Amino acid sequence: MPQLPLLPRPRQMEEHEGTFLLDSGTPVQFAPDAGDATARTAESLVAGLNQRLGVALPLRPTGSPSGDVAISLILARRDDHVFPTDIFEWTWTGEIGEQGYRLTVSPERVIIVAGTEAGLFYGVQTLVQIARATGRSWPCLEIIDSPALPVRGLMLDVSRMKVPRLETLEEIVRTLARYKYNQFQLYIEHTFDFPRHPEIGAGASPITADEVIRLDRLCRELHIELVPNLQSLGHQRTMLENPRYAHLAETEWKWSLATAREETFELLDELYGDMLPAFSSRWLNADADEPTDYGRGQSAALTEREGIGQVYLYHIKRLRDLAEKHGRKLTIWADVLKYHPELAEDLPDDILLLDWWYEPLERYDSVDRLAAAKRRFYVCPGTSSWSTLFPRLDNAVANVQTFVRDGVEAGAEGMVMTDWGDGGHYQQLSHAWYPYLWAAECGWTGSATPHVEFQPALSLQFYGDASGALAKALYRLGCAMSNKPNWMVTWNTAMALWEEPLTGPVADFACVEVTAEAKAAAEALSPYLGQIADDGIRHDLAFTIYQICFAVDKVEMTRRIRALFRQIGDGTGPEEETLAELERLIATMRRHRRALPGMVSEFQRRWVEQAKRSEIRANLQRYDRLIARYDAALEWLTAQRTAYATGEPIDADLSTYDDGGYAVLYQESRRNLNRLVE
């Protein structure tokens, strides 16, 4: 019998002979004094089965449970007096931990028993998935299940121009809960509405305290901890470019806060005071990663006297004291410790470290160093969905699987999956569900599930495709999103879309076979879109497939133009055929130019369905600049065509073509880094 496609896969499952046939009168029963949490879990079971099967089961809080056909939700020790063991023949040893559950399906009844409300909730999610996989005839089985990692979280970047609407965040939380996530973070640099500092979030459609309170309440109902996250050292350019705060910048590059200024900590104290009361979590992620210009400006004298490591340690200890003042425990990213490992022993013991790395490695030895230093830590892989139109899934799958495996072996307490929006978060949010759910799988099972066996469960349980073909097509597209040795340069679909149409570097670096596979993979995914039940996910994928095909055609057009001009410069090829080819290429460029306003409109529609207007203007300006470059390129090419047709010399090496200093994505980033070096 094939394995049931469940996500995440239960760690122990034994199937037996027989089936349980669900009828519309089967009650979902629980103890009458069970409380709100159990009642909500029972309601979620009824709602899930109704959605999947169209059957509305009766809820029965009862002190006299039926021994006949029923689905029973039992919290061990609390409900023992209601559900006697001689009727239901179950025992609870407590060995499967606080989040574990035992699910038994027999021909007569279904029982979910757990030691905590969270475990009961997770058992219900598994039962709903069984129903999705098998309909109303459930195989008899016994599942004893618990997570490999106690914490399984997602951190979503809401500071790179895209701030999701509250409804979007609530739907993300509901979906995370169905796949047994239990932590959620929103990465914030400036996108919170600070009452005492409204200038920080001005123009960014910031998240409000009222929205956090509502989201926090939903998270608690679904056994998810909403952890506050506020960047408290680097990545502060947006705030530091505001004249009110510019004096707190470490250097003129306006990246890190100056540790040497007491006002830095006075400001952070006020920001924490404005933000943290909306959250029920006792943690605070202060980030403090990548302080690139740290100690090189206002803190230079302190750095020279104490050393850069000690200045960083001082900053973190101040953050820790502020967190404690506001009733929180501190967590920070661990990247600085890779350069200053001696600090690991000096950091206060109650600081939790977040060990991040986003590329595949054979072994993540950073977890061994943290374990040796007896530090509490989580592993933090990434979705590989930033700086690309679609996630680099082969990279994400390998990164998550190995990092979680190594973390479990080294004693990590949890995993936080990271989803960044570098460059403006122009990628569609829903594309990240593939890596999100792969992380859910690995975090629950300890990376015990082979990726090829995960795909059928993903296809069915999330996308609604029972064949499993959709997940394979998605993975093929994800594998076509990069090329070695440097994916950012050699093949990057976002660069291909936005780079200069005549002088862009992708046309030089990406070989024909790589770009052809990207287009083929995108086109191969299209026939499966109709199988996706969710309209938003289907529309996101359709738009991205179109963008990828456009980007590939654009790169090929650029290549052909350059090759043709080299041919003209060499004096090879028949003149009549060359002129015809040049006219065809100009026509292709005009067709691309005409398509861009429609692409912009569709980009805006996709954005506002998911997010506030926020800072979409930066991406719209990017499109405007690209359209302007098309206009300039067409004008120049038309002039060259006229010269060639009349027998005049043309500029075969494009030396007279002025690209106006056009730069996009990593090209812009390099310019900023050069500013830092200067």
Tab-separated table of C-alpha atoms in Angstrom, residues 282-655:
chain	number	residue	atom	x	y	z
A	282	ARG	CA	8.191	37.389	25.677
A	283	TRP	CA	10.899	37.317	22.987
A	284	LEU	CA	12.362	40.184	20.961
A	285	ASN	CA	14.438	39.602	17.844
A	286	ALA	CA	16.714	42.649	17.634
A	287	ASP	CA	18.491	41.238	14.536
A	288	ALA	CA	21.831	43.167	14.730
A	289	ASP	CA	23.188	41.448	11.619
A	290	GLU	CA	25.510	42.673	8.873
A	291	PRO	CA	26.665	45.948	10.505
A	292	THR	CA	28.852	46.603	7.467
A	293	ASP	CA	30.149	50.063	8.406
A	294	TYR	CA	30.207	49.321	12.109
A	295	GLY	CA	32.834	51.057	14.231
A	296	ARG	CA	34.271	53.063	11.324
A	297	GLY	CA	32.765	56.467	12.040
A	298	GLN	CA	31.376	57.895	15.244
A	299	SER	CA	32.485	54.809	17.170
A	300	ALA	CA	35.977	54.730	15.641
A	301	ALA	CA	37.731	56.002	18.775
A	302	LEU	CA	35.890	53.475	20.917
A	303	THR	CA	36.783	50.751	18.415
A	304	GLU	CA	40.450	51.697	18.455
A	305	ARG	CA	40.493	51.575	22.235
A	306	GLU	CA	38.370	48.469	22.855
A	307	GLY	CA	38.438	46.521	19.600
A	308	ILE	CA	35.565	46.023	17.169
A	309	GLY	CA	34.402	42.812	18.835
A	310	GLN	CA	34.059	44.430	22.243
A	311	VAL	CA	32.169	47.391	20.804
A	312	TYR	CA	29.704	44.994	19.182
A	313	LEU	CA	29.411	43.079	22.467
A	314	TYR	CA	28.689	46.329	24.304
A	315	HIS	CA	25.938	47.166	21.808
A	316	ILE	CA	24.318	43.745	22.207
A	317	LYS	CA	24.441	43.941	25.993
A	318	ARG	CA	22.705	47.296	25.848
A	319	LEU	CA	20.009	45.766	23.630
A	320	ARG	CA	19.685	42.904	26.074
A	321	ASP	CA	19.176	45.346	28.956
A	322	LEU	CA	16.550	47.264	26.987
A	323	ALA	CA	14.723	44.048	26.129
A	324	GLU	CA	14.723	43.066	29.795
A	325	LYS	CA	13.386	46.502	30.739
A	326	HIS	CA	10.435	45.862	28.429
A	327	GLY	CA	9.876	42.348	29.764
A	328	ARG	CA	11.488	40.498	26.859
A	329	LYS	CA	14.290	38.028	26.247
A	330	LEU	CA	16.687	38.834	23.419
A	331	THR	CA	17.432	36.931	20.247
A	332	ILE	CA	19.862	38.104	17.532
A	333	TRP	CA	21.395	36.819	14.318
A	334	ALA	CA	24.685	34.971	14.803
A	335	ASP	CA	26.643	36.096	11.714
A	336	VAL	CA	29.026	38.422	13.572
A	337	LEU	CA	30.199	35.443	15.653
A	338	LYS	CA	31.592	33.865	12.491
A	339	TYR	CA	34.106	36.711	12.369
A	340	HIS	CA	34.484	37.063	16.136
A	341	PRO	CA	33.979	33.564	17.571
A	342	GLU	CA	35.532	34.668	20.854
A	343	LEU	CA	32.359	36.645	21.593
A	344	ALA	CA	30.235	33.498	21.853
A	345	GLU	CA	31.376	32.879	25.414
A	346	ASP	CA	30.989	36.524	26.460
A	347	LEU	CA	27.404	37.071	25.337
A	348	PRO	CA	24.871	36.765	28.176
A	349	ASP	CA	23.616	33.195	28.445
A	350	ASP	CA	19.982	34.151	28.007
A	351	ILE	CA	20.489	35.491	24.475
A	352	LEU	CA	19.211	33.104	21.803
A	353	LEU	CA	21.283	33.022	18.601
A	354	LEU	CA	19.868	32.691	15.088
A	355	ASP	CA	22.387	30.936	12.850
A	356	TRP	CA	21.672	31.838	9.208
A	357	TRP	CA	23.110	30.705	5.904
A	358	TYR	CA	21.313	30.469	2.584
A	359	GLU	CA	23.521	28.460	0.235
A	360	PRO	CA	23.961	24.650	0.304
A	361	LEU	CA	26.904	23.232	2.238
A	362	GLU	CA	27.975	19.660	2.854
A	363	ARG	CA	28.105	20.486	6.556
A	364	TYR	CA	27.091	23.632	8.438
A	365	ASP	CA	29.912	23.612	10.969
A	366	SER	CA	28.642	26.853	12.529
A	367	VAL	CA	26.131	24.737	14.472
A	368	ASP	CA	28.997	22.699	15.914
A	369	ARG	CA	30.741	25.859	17.110
A	370	LEU	CA	27.580	27.134	18.754
A	371	ALA	CA	26.977	23.782	20.384
A	372	ALA	CA	30.573	23.674	21.639
A	373	ALA	CA	30.108	27.140	23.150
A	374	LYS	CA	26.941	25.832	24.842
A	375	ARG	CA	24.810	28.478	23.157
A	376	ARG	CA	21.054	28.235	22.632
A	377	PHE	CA	20.377	28.564	18.914
A	378	TYR	CA	18.036	28.048	15.982
A	379	VAL	CA	19.030	27.219	12.416
A	380	CYS	CA	17.768	29.693	9.820
A	381	PRO	CA	17.760	28.613	6.182
A	382	GLY	CA	16.137	30.629	3.399
A	383	THR	CA	13.554	30.396	0.650
A	384	SER	CA	16.033	31.523	-2.067
A	385	SER	CA	13.147	33.543	-3.498
A	386	TRP	CA	14.762	36.984	-3.310
A	387	SER	CA	16.547	38.617	-6.264
A	388	THR	CA	14.706	36.318	-8.666
A	389	LEU	CA	11.256	36.080	-10.220
A	390	PHE	CA	10.755	32.542	-8.893
A	391	PRO	CA	12.572	30.761	-6.030
A	392	ARG	CA	15.807	28.908	-6.744
A	393	LEU	CA	14.229	25.734	-5.448
A	394	ASP	CA	17.183	23.388	-5.863
A	395	ASN	CA	19.203	25.770	-3.692
A	396	ALA	CA	16.438	26.163	-1.085
A	397	VAL	CA	15.712	22.434	-0.840
A	398	ALA	CA	19.370	21.544	-0.248
A	399	ASN	CA	19.901	24.456	2.159
A	400	VAL	CA	16.884	23.608	4.318
A	401	GLN	CA	17.397	19.855	4.383
A	402	THR	CA	21.061	19.861	5.375
A	403	PHE	CA	20.924	22.853	7.717
A	404	VAL	CA	17.999	21.399	9.681
A	405	ARG	CA	19.648	17.968	9.755
A	406	ASP	CA	22.871	19.420	11.138
A	407	GLY	CA	20.978	21.625	13.565
A	408	VAL	CA	19.027	18.702	15.013
A	409	GLU	CA	22.236	16.720	15.468
A	410	ALA	CA	23.934	19.667	17.184
A	411	GLY	CA	21.072	20.398	19.572
A	412	ALA	CA	19.295	23.319	17.906
A	413	GLU	CA	16.102	24.292	19.686
A	414	GLY	CA	14.325	25.373	16.553
A	415	MET	CA	14.294	26.494	12.946
A	416	VAL	CA	13.241	29.856	11.540
A	417	MET	CA	12.720	29.850	7.784
A	418	THR	CA	13.618	33.237	6.309
A	419	ASP	CA	11.900	34.924	3.375
A	420	TRP	CA	13.659	38.126	2.316
A	421	GLY	CA	12.627	40.764	-0.205
A	422	ASP	CA	15.987	42.117	-1.365
A	423	GLY	CA	15.710	44.599	-4.213
A	424	GLY	CA	12.111	45.561	-3.521
A	425	HIS	CA	10.229	42.298	-2.885
A	426	TYR	CA	8.997	42.247	-6.485
A	427	GLN	CA	8.584	38.443	-6.425
A	428	GLN	CA	5.112	37.073	-5.668
A	429	LEU	CA	4.598	36.079	-2.028
A	430	SER	CA	2.802	32.849	-2.851
A	431	HIS	CA	5.783	31.387	-4.720
A	432	ALA	CA	7.502	30.854	-1.367
A	433	TRP	CA	4.996	28.223	-0.222
A	434	TYR	CA	7.042	25.433	-1.781
A	435	PRO	CA	10.114	26.199	0.384
A	436	TYR	CA	7.916	27.152	3.380
A	437	LEU	CA	6.308	23.730	3.396
A	438	TRP	CA	9.553	21.895	2.698
A	439	ALA	CA	10.890	23.644	5.823
A	440	ALA	CA	7.760	22.533	7.714
A	441	GLU	CA	8.508	18.968	6.616
A	442	CYS	CA	12.164	19.084	7.623
A	443	GLY	CA	11.546	20.904	10.900
A	444	TRP	CA	8.968	18.336	11.970
A	445	THR	CA	10.758	15.171	10.821
A	446	GLY	CA	14.358	16.293	11.302
A	447	SER	CA	14.961	16.147	7.526
A	448	ALA	CA	14.090	12.452	7.456
A	449	THR	CA	11.765	12.710	4.443
A	450	PRO	CA	13.372	12.424	0.983
A	451	HIS	CA	12.485	15.390	-1.167
A	452	VAL	CA	11.050	13.187	-3.911
A	453	GLU	CA	8.580	11.751	-1.385
A	454	PHE	CA	7.616	15.220	-0.173
A	455	GLN	CA	6.448	16.348	-3.611
A	456	PRO	CA	3.268	14.210	-3.861
A	457	ALA	CA	2.133	15.433	-0.437
A	458	LEU	CA	2.810	19.049	-1.391
A	459	SER	CA	0.946	18.655	-4.675
A	460	LEU	CA	-2.135	17.175	-3.041
A	461	GLN	CA	-2.342	18.839	0.347
A	462	PHE	CA	-1.438	22.395	-0.643
A	463	TYR	CA	-2.125	22.783	-4.363
A	464	GLY	CA	-4.932	20.236	-4.717
A	465	ASP	CA	-3.208	18.164	-7.423
A	466	ALA	CA	-3.567	14.447	-6.710
A	467	SER	CA	-1.226	13.441	-9.557
A	468	GLY	CA	1.906	14.962	-8.004
A	469	ALA	CA	2.901	16.393	-11.375
A	470	LEU	CA	2.409	20.018	-10.361
A	471	ALA	CA	5.068	19.925	-7.642
A	472	LYS	CA	7.520	18.334	-10.068
A	473	ALA	CA	6.845	21.059	-12.625
A	474	LEU	CA	7.332	23.757	-9.973
A	475	TYR	CA	10.614	22.196	-8.922
A	476	ARG	CA	11.823	22.025	-12.511
A	477	LEU	CA	11.132	25.729	-12.899
A	478	GLY	CA	12.905	26.467	-9.625
A	479	CYS	CA	15.949	24.513	-10.765
A	480	ALA	CA	16.064	26.622	-13.941
A	481	MET	CA	16.345	29.902	-12.029
A	482	SER	CA	20.114	29.950	-11.585
A	483	ASN	CA	23.355	28.810	-13.102
A	484	LYS	CA	26.804	28.325	-11.654
A	485	PRO	CA	29.181	29.730	-10.642
A	486	ASN	CA	27.450	32.970	-9.586
A	487	TRP	CA	23.670	32.837	-9.904
A	488	MET	CA	23.324	36.562	-9.305
A	489	VAL	CA	25.300	37.344	-12.456
A	490	THR	CA	25.374	34.318	-14.748
A	491	TRP	CA	21.610	33.734	-14.877
A	492	ASN	CA	19.153	35.831	-12.951
A	493	THR	CA	15.622	36.212	-14.246
A	494	ALA	CA	14.991	39.500	-12.450
A	495	MET	CA	18.170	40.984	-13.930
A	496	ALA	CA	17.189	39.633	-17.339
A	497	LEU	CA	13.800	41.356	-17.053
A	498	TRP	CA	15.066	44.774	-15.966
A	499	GLU	CA	18.574	45.078	-17.377
A	500	GLU	CA	19.424	47.486	-20.214
A	501	PRO	CA	18.040	46.062	-23.479
A	502	LEU	CA	21.228	46.595	-25.513
A	503	THR	CA	24.094	46.559	-22.993
A	504	GLY	CA	22.785	44.304	-20.228
A	505	PRO	CA	25.350	41.744	-18.974
A	506	VAL	CA	23.037	38.719	-18.657
A	507	ALA	CA	23.111	38.288	-22.430
A	508	ASP	CA	26.883	37.809	-22.140
A	509	PHE	CA	26.941	35.554	-19.096
A	510	ALA	CA	23.948	33.231	-19.555
A	511	CYS	CA	24.383	30.504	-22.151
A	512	VAL	CA	21.618	29.651	-24.603
A	513	GLU	CA	20.958	26.241	-23.049
A	514	VAL	CA	20.311	27.791	-19.612
A	515	THR	CA	17.886	30.456	-20.836
A	516	ALA	CA	16.118	27.951	-23.093
A	517	GLU	CA	15.536	25.603	-20.146
A	518	ALA	CA	14.081	28.451	-18.073
A	519	LYS	CA	11.541	29.215	-20.780
A	520	ALA	CA	10.790	25.533	-21.397
A	521	ALA	CA	10.249	24.924	-17.678
A	522	ALA	CA	7.940	27.940	-17.433
A	523	GLU	CA	5.908	26.814	-20.420
A	524	ALA	CA	5.760	23.235	-19.091
A	525	LEU	CA	4.190	24.505	-15.860
A	526	SER	CA	1.363	26.355	-17.628
A	527	PRO	CA	-0.889	23.313	-18.312
A	528	TYR	CA	-1.047	22.538	-14.581
A	529	LEU	CA	-2.315	25.944	-13.501
A	530	GLY	CA	-5.934	24.920	-13.911
A	531	GLN	CA	-5.491	22.305	-11.195
A	532	ILE	CA	-4.703	24.947	-8.561
A	533	ALA	CA	-7.805	25.720	-6.517
A	534	ASP	CA	-6.562	29.012	-5.055
A	535	ASP	CA	-7.160	31.890	-7.470
A	536	GLY	CA	-4.390	34.080	-6.056
A	537	ILE	CA	-1.711	31.396	-6.314
A	538	ARG	CA	-2.838	30.525	-9.842
A	539	HIS	CA	-2.748	34.153	-10.960
A	540	ASP	CA	0.661	34.741	-9.352
A	541	LEU	CA	2.138	31.773	-11.184
A	542	ALA	CA	0.571	32.743	-14.513
A	543	PHE	CA	2.046	36.252	-14.239
A	544	THR	CA	5.493	34.991	-13.296
A	545	ILE	CA	5.518	32.454	-16.137
A	546	TYR	CA	4.758	35.335	-18.497
A	547	GLN	CA	7.531	37.480	-16.994
A	548	ILE	CA	10.109	34.682	-17.246
A	549	CYS	CA	9.242	33.992	-20.886
A	550	PHE	CA	9.432	37.742	-21.597
A	551	ALA	CA	12.825	37.979	-19.883
A	552	VAL	CA	14.241	35.041	-21.839
A	553	ASP	CA	12.984	36.463	-25.145
A	554	LYS	CA	14.513	39.821	-24.197
A	555	VAL	CA	17.924	38.245	-23.533
A	556	GLU	CA	17.794	36.359	-26.832
A	557	MET	CA	16.848	39.566	-28.659
A	558	THR	CA	19.827	41.360	-27.111
A	559	ARG	CA	22.137	38.522	-28.100
A	560	ARG	CA	20.897	38.534	-31.685
A	561	ILE	CA	21.308	42.312	-31.980
A	562	ARG	CA	24.886	42.183	-30.738
A	563	ALA	CA	25.729	39.233	-32.981
A	564	LEU	CA	24.227	40.992	-35.991
A	565	PHE	CA	26.190	44.168	-35.319
A	566	ARG	CA	29.402	42.151	-35.011
A	567	GLN	CA	28.585	40.518	-38.332
A	568	ILE	CA	28.044	43.921	-39.930
A	569	GLY	CA	31.317	45.145	-38.457
A	570	ASP	CA	33.131	42.143	-39.905
A	571	GLY	CA	31.593	42.838	-43.281
A	572	THR	CA	30.112	39.333	-43.473
A	573	GLY	CA	26.667	38.251	-44.580
A	574	PRO	CA	24.453	39.353	-47.465
A	575	GLU	CA	23.362	42.980	-47.125
A	576	GLU	CA	19.692	42.363	-47.986
A	577	GLU	CA	19.316	39.551	-45.469
A	578	THR	CA	21.172	41.568	-42.816
A	579	LEU	CA	18.852	44.535	-43.267
A	580	ALA	CA	15.808	42.260	-43.017
A	581	GLU	CA	17.135	40.694	-39.816
A	582	LEU	CA	17.807	44.125	-38.325
A	583	GLU	CA	14.249	45.181	-39.110
A	584	ARG	CA	12.908	42.006	-37.505
A	585	LEU	CA	14.883	42.691	-34.355
A	586	ILE	CA	13.656	46.280	-34.198
A	587	ALA	CA	10.107	44.959	-34.573
A	588	THR	CA	10.734	42.525	-31.714
A	589	MET	CA	11.984	45.325	-29.501
A	590	ARG	CA	8.949	47.437	-30.368
A	591	ARG	CA	6.673	44.529	-29.445
A	592	HIS	CA	8.433	44.214	-26.085
A	593	ARG	CA	8.113	47.945	-25.532
A	594	ARG	CA	4.371	47.842	-26.247
A	595	ALA	CA	3.947	44.969	-23.765
A	596	LEU	CA	5.600	46.734	-20.833
A	597	PRO	CA	2.742	49.062	-19.757
A	598	GLY	CA	0.438	46.037	-19.525
A	599	MET	CA	3.037	44.179	-17.468
A	600	VAL	CA	3.267	47.156	-15.126
A	601	SER	CA	-0.512	47.220	-14.674
A	602	GLU	CA	-0.579	43.504	-13.931
A	603	PHE	CA	2.331	43.893	-11.495
A	604	GLN	CA	0.352	46.532	-9.616
A	605	ARG	CA	-2.759	44.341	-9.498
A	606	ARG	CA	-0.816	41.402	-8.121
A	607	TRP	CA	0.828	43.691	-5.537
A	608	VAL	CA	-2.313	45.353	-4.193
A	609	GLU	CA	-4.192	42.059	-3.915
A	610	GLN	CA	-1.588	40.962	-1.358
A	611	ALA	CA	-0.065	44.113	0.082
A	612	LYS	CA	-0.550	47.755	0.924
A	613	ARG	CA	0.666	50.301	-1.610
A	614	SER	CA	3.687	50.735	0.656
A	615	GLU	CA	6.766	51.635	-1.348
A	616	ILE	CA	5.652	50.124	-4.657
A	617	ARG	CA	6.789	53.369	-6.247
A	618	ALA	CA	10.398	52.122	-6.238
A	619	ASN	CA	9.458	49.138	-8.391
A	620	LEU	CA	7.250	51.256	-10.622
A	621	GLN	CA	10.162	53.638	-11.121
A	622	ARG	CA	12.259	50.625	-12.108
A	623	TYR	CA	9.739	49.771	-14.808
A	624	ASP	CA	9.598	53.416	-15.919
A	625	ARG	CA	13.369	53.485	-16.312
A	626	LEU	CA	13.278	50.267	-18.322
A	627	ILE	CA	10.612	51.706	-20.641
A	628	ALA	CA	12.776	54.810	-21.100
A	629	ARG	CA	15.737	52.590	-22.014
A	630	TYR	CA	13.623	50.766	-24.589
A	631	ASP	CA	12.676	54.108	-26.119
A	632	ALA	CA	16.317	55.191	-26.238
A	633	ALA	CA	17.442	51.863	-27.677
A	634	LEU	CA	14.752	51.938	-30.351
A	635	GLU	CA	15.701	55.472	-31.359
A	636	TRP	CA	19.373	54.517	-31.619
A	637	LEU	CA	18.685	51.268	-33.475
A	638	THR	CA	16.378	53.007	-35.932
A	639	ALA	CA	19.098	55.549	-36.708
A	640	GLN	CA	21.593	52.706	-37.240
A	641	ARG	CA	19.148	50.913	-39.503
A	642	THR	CA	18.720	54.078	-41.599
A	643	ALA	CA	22.481	54.477	-41.877
A	644	TYR	CA	22.956	50.876	-42.906
A	645	ALA	CA	20.162	51.040	-45.507
A	646	THR	CA	21.767	54.083	-47.153
A	647	GLY	CA	25.257	52.595	-47.202
A	648	GLU	CA	26.652	54.739	-44.400
A	649	PRO	CA	28.839	53.168	-41.674
A	650	ILE	CA	27.136	52.034	-38.492
A	651	ASP	CA	28.398	51.749	-34.918
A	652	ALA	CA	29.082	47.993	-34.876
A	653	ASP	CA	30.483	47.953	-31.316
A	654	LEU	CA	27.753	50.240	-29.859
A	655	SER	CA	30.365	52.802	-28.783
